[in-house]
Coordinates of C-alpha atoms in Angstrom, one line a residue:
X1 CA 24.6 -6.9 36.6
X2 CA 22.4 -9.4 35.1
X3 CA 19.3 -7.1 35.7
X4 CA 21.0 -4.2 33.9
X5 CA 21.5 -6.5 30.7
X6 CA 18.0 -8.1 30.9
X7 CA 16.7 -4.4 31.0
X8 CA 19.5 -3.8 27.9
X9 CA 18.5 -7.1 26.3
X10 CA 15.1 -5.3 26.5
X11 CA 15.2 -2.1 25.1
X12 CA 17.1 -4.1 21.8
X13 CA 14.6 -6.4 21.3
X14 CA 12.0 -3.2 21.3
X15 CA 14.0 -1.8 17.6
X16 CA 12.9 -5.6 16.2
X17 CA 9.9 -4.8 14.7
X18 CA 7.6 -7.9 12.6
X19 CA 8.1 -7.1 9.2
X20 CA 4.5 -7.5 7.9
X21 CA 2.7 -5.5 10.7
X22 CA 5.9 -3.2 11.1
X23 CA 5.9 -2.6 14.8
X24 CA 8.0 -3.5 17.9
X25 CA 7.7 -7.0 18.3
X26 CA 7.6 -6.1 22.1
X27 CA 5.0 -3.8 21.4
X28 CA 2.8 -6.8 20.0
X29 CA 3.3 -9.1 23.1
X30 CA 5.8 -11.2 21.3
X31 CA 8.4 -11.2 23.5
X32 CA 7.4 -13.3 26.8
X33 CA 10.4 -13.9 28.5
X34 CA 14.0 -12.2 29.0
X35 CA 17.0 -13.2 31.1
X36 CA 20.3 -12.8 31.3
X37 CA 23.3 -15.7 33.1
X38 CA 26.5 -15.2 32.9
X39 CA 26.6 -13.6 29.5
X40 CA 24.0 -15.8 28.1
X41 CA 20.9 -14.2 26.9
X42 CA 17.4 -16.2 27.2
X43 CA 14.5 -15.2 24.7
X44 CA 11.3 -16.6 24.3
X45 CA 9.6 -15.0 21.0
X46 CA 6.1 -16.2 20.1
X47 CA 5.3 -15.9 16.3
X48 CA 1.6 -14.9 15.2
X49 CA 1.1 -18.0 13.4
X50 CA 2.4 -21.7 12.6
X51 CA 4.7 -21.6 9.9
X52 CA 5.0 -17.4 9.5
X53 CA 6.6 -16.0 6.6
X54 CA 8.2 -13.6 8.6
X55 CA 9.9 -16.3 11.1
X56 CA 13.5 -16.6 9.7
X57 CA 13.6 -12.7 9.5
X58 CA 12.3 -12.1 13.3
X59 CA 14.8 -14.9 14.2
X60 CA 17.7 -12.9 13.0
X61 CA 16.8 -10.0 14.1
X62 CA 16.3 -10.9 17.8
X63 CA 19.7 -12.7 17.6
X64 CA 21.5 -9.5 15.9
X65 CA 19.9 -7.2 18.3
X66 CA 20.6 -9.7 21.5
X67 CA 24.1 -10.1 20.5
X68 CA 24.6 -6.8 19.6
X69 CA 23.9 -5.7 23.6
X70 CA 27.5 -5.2 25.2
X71 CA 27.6 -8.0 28.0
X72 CA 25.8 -10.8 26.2
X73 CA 27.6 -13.3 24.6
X74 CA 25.5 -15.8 23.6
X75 CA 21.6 -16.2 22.9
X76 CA 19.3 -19.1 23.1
X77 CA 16.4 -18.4 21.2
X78 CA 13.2 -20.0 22.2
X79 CA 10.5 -19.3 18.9
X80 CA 7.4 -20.6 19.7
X81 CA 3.9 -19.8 18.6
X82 CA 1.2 -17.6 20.0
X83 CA -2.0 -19.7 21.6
X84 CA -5.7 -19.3 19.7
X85 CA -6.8 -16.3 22.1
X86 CA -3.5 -15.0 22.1
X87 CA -3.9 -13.8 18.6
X88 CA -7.5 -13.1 18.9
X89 CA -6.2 -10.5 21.5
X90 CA -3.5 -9.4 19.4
X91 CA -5.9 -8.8 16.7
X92 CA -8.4 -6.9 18.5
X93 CA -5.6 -4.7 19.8
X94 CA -4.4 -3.8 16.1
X95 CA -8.2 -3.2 14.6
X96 CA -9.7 -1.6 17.7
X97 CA -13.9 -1.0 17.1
X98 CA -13.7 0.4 14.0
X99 CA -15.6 -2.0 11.4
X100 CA -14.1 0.5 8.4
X101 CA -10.7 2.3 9.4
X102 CA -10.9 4.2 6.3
X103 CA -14.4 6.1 6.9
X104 CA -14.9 10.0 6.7
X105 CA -13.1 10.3 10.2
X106 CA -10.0 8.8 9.7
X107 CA -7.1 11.2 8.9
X108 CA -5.9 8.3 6.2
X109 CA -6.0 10.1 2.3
X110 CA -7.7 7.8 0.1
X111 CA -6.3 8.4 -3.6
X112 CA -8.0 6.7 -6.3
X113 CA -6.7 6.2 -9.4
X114 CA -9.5 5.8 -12.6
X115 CA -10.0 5.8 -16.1
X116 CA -12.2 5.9 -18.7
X117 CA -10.4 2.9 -20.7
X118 CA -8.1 0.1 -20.2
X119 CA -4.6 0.7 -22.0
X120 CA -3.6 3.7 -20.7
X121 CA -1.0 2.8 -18.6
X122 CA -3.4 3.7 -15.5
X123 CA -1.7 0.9 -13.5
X124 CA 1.8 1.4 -14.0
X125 CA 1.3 4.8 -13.0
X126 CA -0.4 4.2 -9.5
X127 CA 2.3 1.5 -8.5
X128 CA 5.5 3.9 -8.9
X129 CA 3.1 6.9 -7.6
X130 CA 2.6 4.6 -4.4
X131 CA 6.5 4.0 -4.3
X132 CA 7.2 7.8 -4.9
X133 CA 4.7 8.5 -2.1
X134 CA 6.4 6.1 0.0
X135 CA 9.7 7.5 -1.0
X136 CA 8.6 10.9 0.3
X137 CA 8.4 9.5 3.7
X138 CA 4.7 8.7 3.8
X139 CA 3.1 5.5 5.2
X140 CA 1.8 4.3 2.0
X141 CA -1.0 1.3 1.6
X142 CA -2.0 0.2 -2.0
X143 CA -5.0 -2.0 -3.3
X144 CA -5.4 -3.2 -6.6
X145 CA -8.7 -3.1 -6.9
X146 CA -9.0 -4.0 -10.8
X147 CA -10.2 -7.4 -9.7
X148 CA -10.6 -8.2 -13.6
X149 CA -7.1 -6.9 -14.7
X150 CA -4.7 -7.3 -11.3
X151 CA -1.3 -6.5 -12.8
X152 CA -0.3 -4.3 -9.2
X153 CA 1.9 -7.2 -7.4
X154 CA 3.9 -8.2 -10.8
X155 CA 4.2 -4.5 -11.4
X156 CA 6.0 -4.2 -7.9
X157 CA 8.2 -7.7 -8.6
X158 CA 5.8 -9.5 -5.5
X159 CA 4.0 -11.6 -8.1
X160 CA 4.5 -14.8 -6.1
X161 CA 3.6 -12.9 -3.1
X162 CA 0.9 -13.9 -0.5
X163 CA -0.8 -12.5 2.7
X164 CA -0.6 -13.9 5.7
X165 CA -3.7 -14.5 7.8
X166 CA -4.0 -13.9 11.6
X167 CA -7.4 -14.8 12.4
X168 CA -9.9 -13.0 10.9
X169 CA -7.1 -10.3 10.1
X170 CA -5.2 -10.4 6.4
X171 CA -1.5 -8.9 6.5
X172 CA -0.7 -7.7 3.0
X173 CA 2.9 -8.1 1.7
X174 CA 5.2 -5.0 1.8
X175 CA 6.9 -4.1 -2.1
X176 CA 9.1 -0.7 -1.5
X177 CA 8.2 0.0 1.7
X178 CA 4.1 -0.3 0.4
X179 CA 1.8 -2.1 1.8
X180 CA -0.3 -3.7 -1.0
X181 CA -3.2 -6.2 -1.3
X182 CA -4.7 -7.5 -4.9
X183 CA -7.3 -10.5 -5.8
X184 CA -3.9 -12.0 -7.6
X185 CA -2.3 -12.8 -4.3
X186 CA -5.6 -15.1 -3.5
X187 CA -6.3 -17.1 -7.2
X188 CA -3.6 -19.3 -9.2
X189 CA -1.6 -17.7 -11.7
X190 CA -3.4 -17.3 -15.5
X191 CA -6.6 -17.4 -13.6
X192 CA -9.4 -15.6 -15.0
X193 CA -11.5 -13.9 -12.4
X194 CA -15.6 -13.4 -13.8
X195 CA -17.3 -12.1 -10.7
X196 CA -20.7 -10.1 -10.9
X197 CA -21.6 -7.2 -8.6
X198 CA -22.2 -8.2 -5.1
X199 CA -18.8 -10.5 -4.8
X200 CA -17.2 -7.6 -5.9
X201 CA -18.3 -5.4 -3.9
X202 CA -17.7 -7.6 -0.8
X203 CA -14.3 -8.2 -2.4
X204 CA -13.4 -4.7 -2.1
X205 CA -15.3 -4.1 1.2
X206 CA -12.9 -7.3 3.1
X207 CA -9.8 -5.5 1.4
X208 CA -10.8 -2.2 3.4
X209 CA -12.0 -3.8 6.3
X210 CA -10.1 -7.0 7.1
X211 CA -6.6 -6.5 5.5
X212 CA -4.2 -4.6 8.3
X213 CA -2.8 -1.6 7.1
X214 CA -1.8 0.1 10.3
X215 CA -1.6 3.6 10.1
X216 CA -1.7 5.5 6.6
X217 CA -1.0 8.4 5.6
X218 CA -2.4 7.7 2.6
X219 CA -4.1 4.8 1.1
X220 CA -4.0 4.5 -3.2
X221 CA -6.6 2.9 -5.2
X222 CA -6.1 1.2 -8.0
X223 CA -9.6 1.3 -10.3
X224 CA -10.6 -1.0 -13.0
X225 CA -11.0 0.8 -15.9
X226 CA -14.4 2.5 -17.1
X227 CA -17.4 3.0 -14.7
X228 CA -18.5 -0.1 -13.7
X229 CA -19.1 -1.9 -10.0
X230 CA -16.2 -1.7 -8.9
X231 CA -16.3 1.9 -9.1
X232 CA -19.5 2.6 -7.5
X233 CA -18.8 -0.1 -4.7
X234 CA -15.9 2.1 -3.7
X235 CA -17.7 5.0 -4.5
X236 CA -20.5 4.1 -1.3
X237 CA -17.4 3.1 0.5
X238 CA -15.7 5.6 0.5
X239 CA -17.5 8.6 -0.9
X240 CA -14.5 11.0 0.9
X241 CA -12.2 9.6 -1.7
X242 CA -10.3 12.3 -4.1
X243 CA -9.8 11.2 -7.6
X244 CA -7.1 11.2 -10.2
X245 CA -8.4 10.3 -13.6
X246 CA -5.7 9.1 -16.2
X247 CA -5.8 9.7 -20.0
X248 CA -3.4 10.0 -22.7
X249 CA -3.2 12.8 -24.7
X250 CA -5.5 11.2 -27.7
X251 CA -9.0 13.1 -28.1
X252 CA -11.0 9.9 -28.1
X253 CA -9.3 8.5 -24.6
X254 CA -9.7 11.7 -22.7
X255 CA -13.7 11.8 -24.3
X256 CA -14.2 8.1 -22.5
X257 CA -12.2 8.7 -19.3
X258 CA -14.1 12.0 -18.5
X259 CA -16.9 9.5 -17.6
X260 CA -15.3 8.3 -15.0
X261 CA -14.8 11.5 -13.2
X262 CA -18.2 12.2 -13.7
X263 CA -19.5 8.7 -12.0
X264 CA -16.9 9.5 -9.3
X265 CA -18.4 13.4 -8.5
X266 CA -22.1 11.7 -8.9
X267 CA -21.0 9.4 -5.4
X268 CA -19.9 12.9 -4.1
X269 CA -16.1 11.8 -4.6
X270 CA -13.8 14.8 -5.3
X271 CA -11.6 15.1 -8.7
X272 CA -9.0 16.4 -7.8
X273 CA -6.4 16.4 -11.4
X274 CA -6.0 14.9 -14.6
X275 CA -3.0 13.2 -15.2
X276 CA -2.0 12.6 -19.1
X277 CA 0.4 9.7 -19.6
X278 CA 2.2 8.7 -22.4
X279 CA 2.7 11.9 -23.4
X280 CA 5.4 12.7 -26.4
X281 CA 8.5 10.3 -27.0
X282 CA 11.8 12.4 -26.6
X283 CA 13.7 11.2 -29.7
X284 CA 17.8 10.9 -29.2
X285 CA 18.0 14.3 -31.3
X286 CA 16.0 15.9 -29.0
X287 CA 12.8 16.6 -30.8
X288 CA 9.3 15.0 -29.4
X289 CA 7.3 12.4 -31.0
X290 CA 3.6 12.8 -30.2
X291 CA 2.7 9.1 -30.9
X292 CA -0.7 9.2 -29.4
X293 CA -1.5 13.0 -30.1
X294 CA -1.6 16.2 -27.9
X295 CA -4.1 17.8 -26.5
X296 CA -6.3 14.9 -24.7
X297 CA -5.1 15.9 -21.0
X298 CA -6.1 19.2 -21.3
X299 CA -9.4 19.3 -22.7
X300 CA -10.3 16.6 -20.4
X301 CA -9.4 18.8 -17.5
X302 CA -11.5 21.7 -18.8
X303 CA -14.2 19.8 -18.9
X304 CA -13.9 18.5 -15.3
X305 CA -12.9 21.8 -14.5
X306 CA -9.7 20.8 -12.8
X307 CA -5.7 21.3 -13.7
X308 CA -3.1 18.5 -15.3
X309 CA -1.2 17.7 -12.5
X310 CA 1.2 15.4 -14.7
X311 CA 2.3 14.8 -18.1
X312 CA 4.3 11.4 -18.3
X313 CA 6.0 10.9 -21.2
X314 CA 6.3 7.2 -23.2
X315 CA 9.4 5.6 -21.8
X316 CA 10.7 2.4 -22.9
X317 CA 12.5 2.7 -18.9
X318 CA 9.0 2.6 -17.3
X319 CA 7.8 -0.4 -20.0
X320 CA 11.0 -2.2 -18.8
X321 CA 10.8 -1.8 -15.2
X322 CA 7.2 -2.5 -15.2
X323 CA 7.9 -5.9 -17.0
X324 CA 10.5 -6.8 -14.4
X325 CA 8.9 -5.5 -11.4
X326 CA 11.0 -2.7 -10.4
X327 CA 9.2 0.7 -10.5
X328 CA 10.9 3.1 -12.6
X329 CA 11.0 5.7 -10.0
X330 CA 13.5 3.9 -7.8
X331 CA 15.3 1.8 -10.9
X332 CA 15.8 4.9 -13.3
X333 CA 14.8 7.8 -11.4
X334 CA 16.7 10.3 -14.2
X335 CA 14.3 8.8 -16.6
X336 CA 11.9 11.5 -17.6
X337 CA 8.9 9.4 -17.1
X338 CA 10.2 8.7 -13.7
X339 CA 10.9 12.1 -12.7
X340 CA 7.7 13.8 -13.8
X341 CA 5.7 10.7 -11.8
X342 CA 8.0 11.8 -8.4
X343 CA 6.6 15.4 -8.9
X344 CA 3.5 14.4 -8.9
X345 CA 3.9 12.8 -5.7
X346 CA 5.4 15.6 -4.1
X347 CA 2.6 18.1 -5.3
X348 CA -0.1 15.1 -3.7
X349 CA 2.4 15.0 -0.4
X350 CA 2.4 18.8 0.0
X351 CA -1.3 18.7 -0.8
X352 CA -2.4 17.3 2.6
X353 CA -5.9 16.5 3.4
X354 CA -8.5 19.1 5.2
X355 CA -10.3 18.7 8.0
X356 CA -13.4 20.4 7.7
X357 CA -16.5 18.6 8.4
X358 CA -14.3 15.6 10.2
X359 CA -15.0 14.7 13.4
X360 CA -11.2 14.1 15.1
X361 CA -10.2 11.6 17.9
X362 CA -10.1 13.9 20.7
X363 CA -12.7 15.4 23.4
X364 CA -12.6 17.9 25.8
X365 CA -12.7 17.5 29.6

């Protein structure tokens, strides 16, 4: 009997998964020993690191999954921590060889978000599109990678949020079931950040490289304003990338923001729509109030020669939730703001990414 509940005590603690890498904690050679006496459970967990965030959640967990097992009826809990070259085995296991996971080969989609100036709402838009994604049942990663103007983890309520390090390996903190990483989780709040090219371009590289994603299906971007370093670091980076460039519907935004669709196609990126936000005010009588003009969205997408994929209207919901850190998508998601961003996740989830001219992981025998 006590073998059939140590195999039971088993099989519960493989539905505990860690929170921040978000797999089995059995699965990550966390769980090192298991026995069952006389209706008392035995577990020795090993956390990844000495003080992990994620220790009071794994700890109830285990003990809700141990206790849930018909049989046991008590648990002692044995959390300990994981030895130098346990971890450095751990983390080898999770990155494999690949220096870049995100490269031409990998079956992650890379969406980045751009525009031509600041003030357009750019980054509210990618952090509920990133929910909405998620939201559609995709695995969803997002970085913030407007090193200057990191506004991402208050966005998505995480402000105070920080990674946790394993090694050489950076976990990023999970907001709506997204996984996102921004420079504002490693500097102190009201900090300025003044970088030049090359630590930018190695800030970006780390957050692609070292930060532990898992598997994606899609990975979102969002750019700093304009065409500047940032955008051509992640232009040689990841040249497979396809583009969204945000604009409102003024003439002189959409002139400034079809430069950075341009710079994007010159690093062989693809545009792949034109989204216009803050599109007309709905008034309470019904009629529209075009504070910013009409027009902008469509004439830039002529001239990149691609569609509108969204119009999102001004909404004092969206403002709101962004100021509190809720994305309007899951807070209102009647608002029309909220709705029109959802549909534009679902045309990018039913969109999928080809694979012609990608070599896949698989060979023939």
């Amino acid at each position: 009997m006590s073998a059939e509940l140590t195999d039971a005590v088993r099989r519960a603690l493989a539905r505990v998964q860690d929170p921040e890498i978000r797999r089995p904690i059995t699965d990550l050679d966390m769980v090192r020993g298991v026995s069952v006496d006389g209706g008392t459970a035995r577990v020795e967990v090993r956390l990844t690191i000495v003080g992990c965030p994620a220790a009071d959640t794994i700890e109830r967990d285990v003990r809700e999954a141990v206790l849930s097992v018909e049989g046991v009826e008590s648990i002692e809990l044995d959390l300990g921590v994981m030895t130098v070259a346990e971890r450095e085995a751990l983390t080898t296991r999770l990155r494999g060889s690949r220096a870049m996971p995100f490269g031409p080969d990998s079956l992650t989609r890379i969406i980045a978000v751009s525009s031509g100036k600041g003030g357009v709402g750019k980054s509210t838009l990618t952090a509920n599109l990133a929910v909405a994604l998620a939201a559609e049942g995709l695995r969803v990663g997002l970085i913030d990678a407007d090193v200057f103007g990191f506004s991402i983890p208050g966005i998505l309520g995480i402000a105070g949020a920080k990674p946790t390090q394993v090694g050489e390996m950076i976990l990023p903190p999970v907001a709506h079931d997204v996984k996102v990483i921004s420079i504002g989780m490693f500097v102190e709040p009201s900090t300025a950040v003044s970088w030049r090219g090359p630590l930018l371009h190695r800030t970006i590289q780390q957050f692609l490289t070292d930060v532990f994603f898992g598997d994606l299906d899609v990975l979102v971007l969002d750019l700093p304003p304009g065409t500047g370093d940032v955008a051509i670091s992640l232009g040689q980076l990841l040249p497979h990338a396809e583009v969204l460039v945000v604009t409102t519907p003024q003439p002189a935004a959409a002139e400034v923001a079809e430069r950075s669709g341009l710079v994007a196609r010159q690093t062989g990126q693809t545009v792949i729509g034109v989204v216009e936000n803050m599109a007309g005010l709905v008034q309470p009588d019904g009629s529209v109030l075009d504070v910013f003009g009409t027009g902008g969205g469509a004439d830039l997408a002529a001239r990149l020669d691609v569609p509108v994929l969204a119009s999102i209207p001004l909404s004092v919901e969206l403002r709101r939730d962004g100021d509190e850190g809720e994305p309007v998508v899951l807070a209102h998601p009647e608002d029309p703001a909220a709705r029109a961003i959802s549909e534009l996740a679902q045309k990018l989830a039913r969109r999928g990414r080809g694979l012609a001219g990608r070599k896949l992981p698989v060979s023939s025998r």
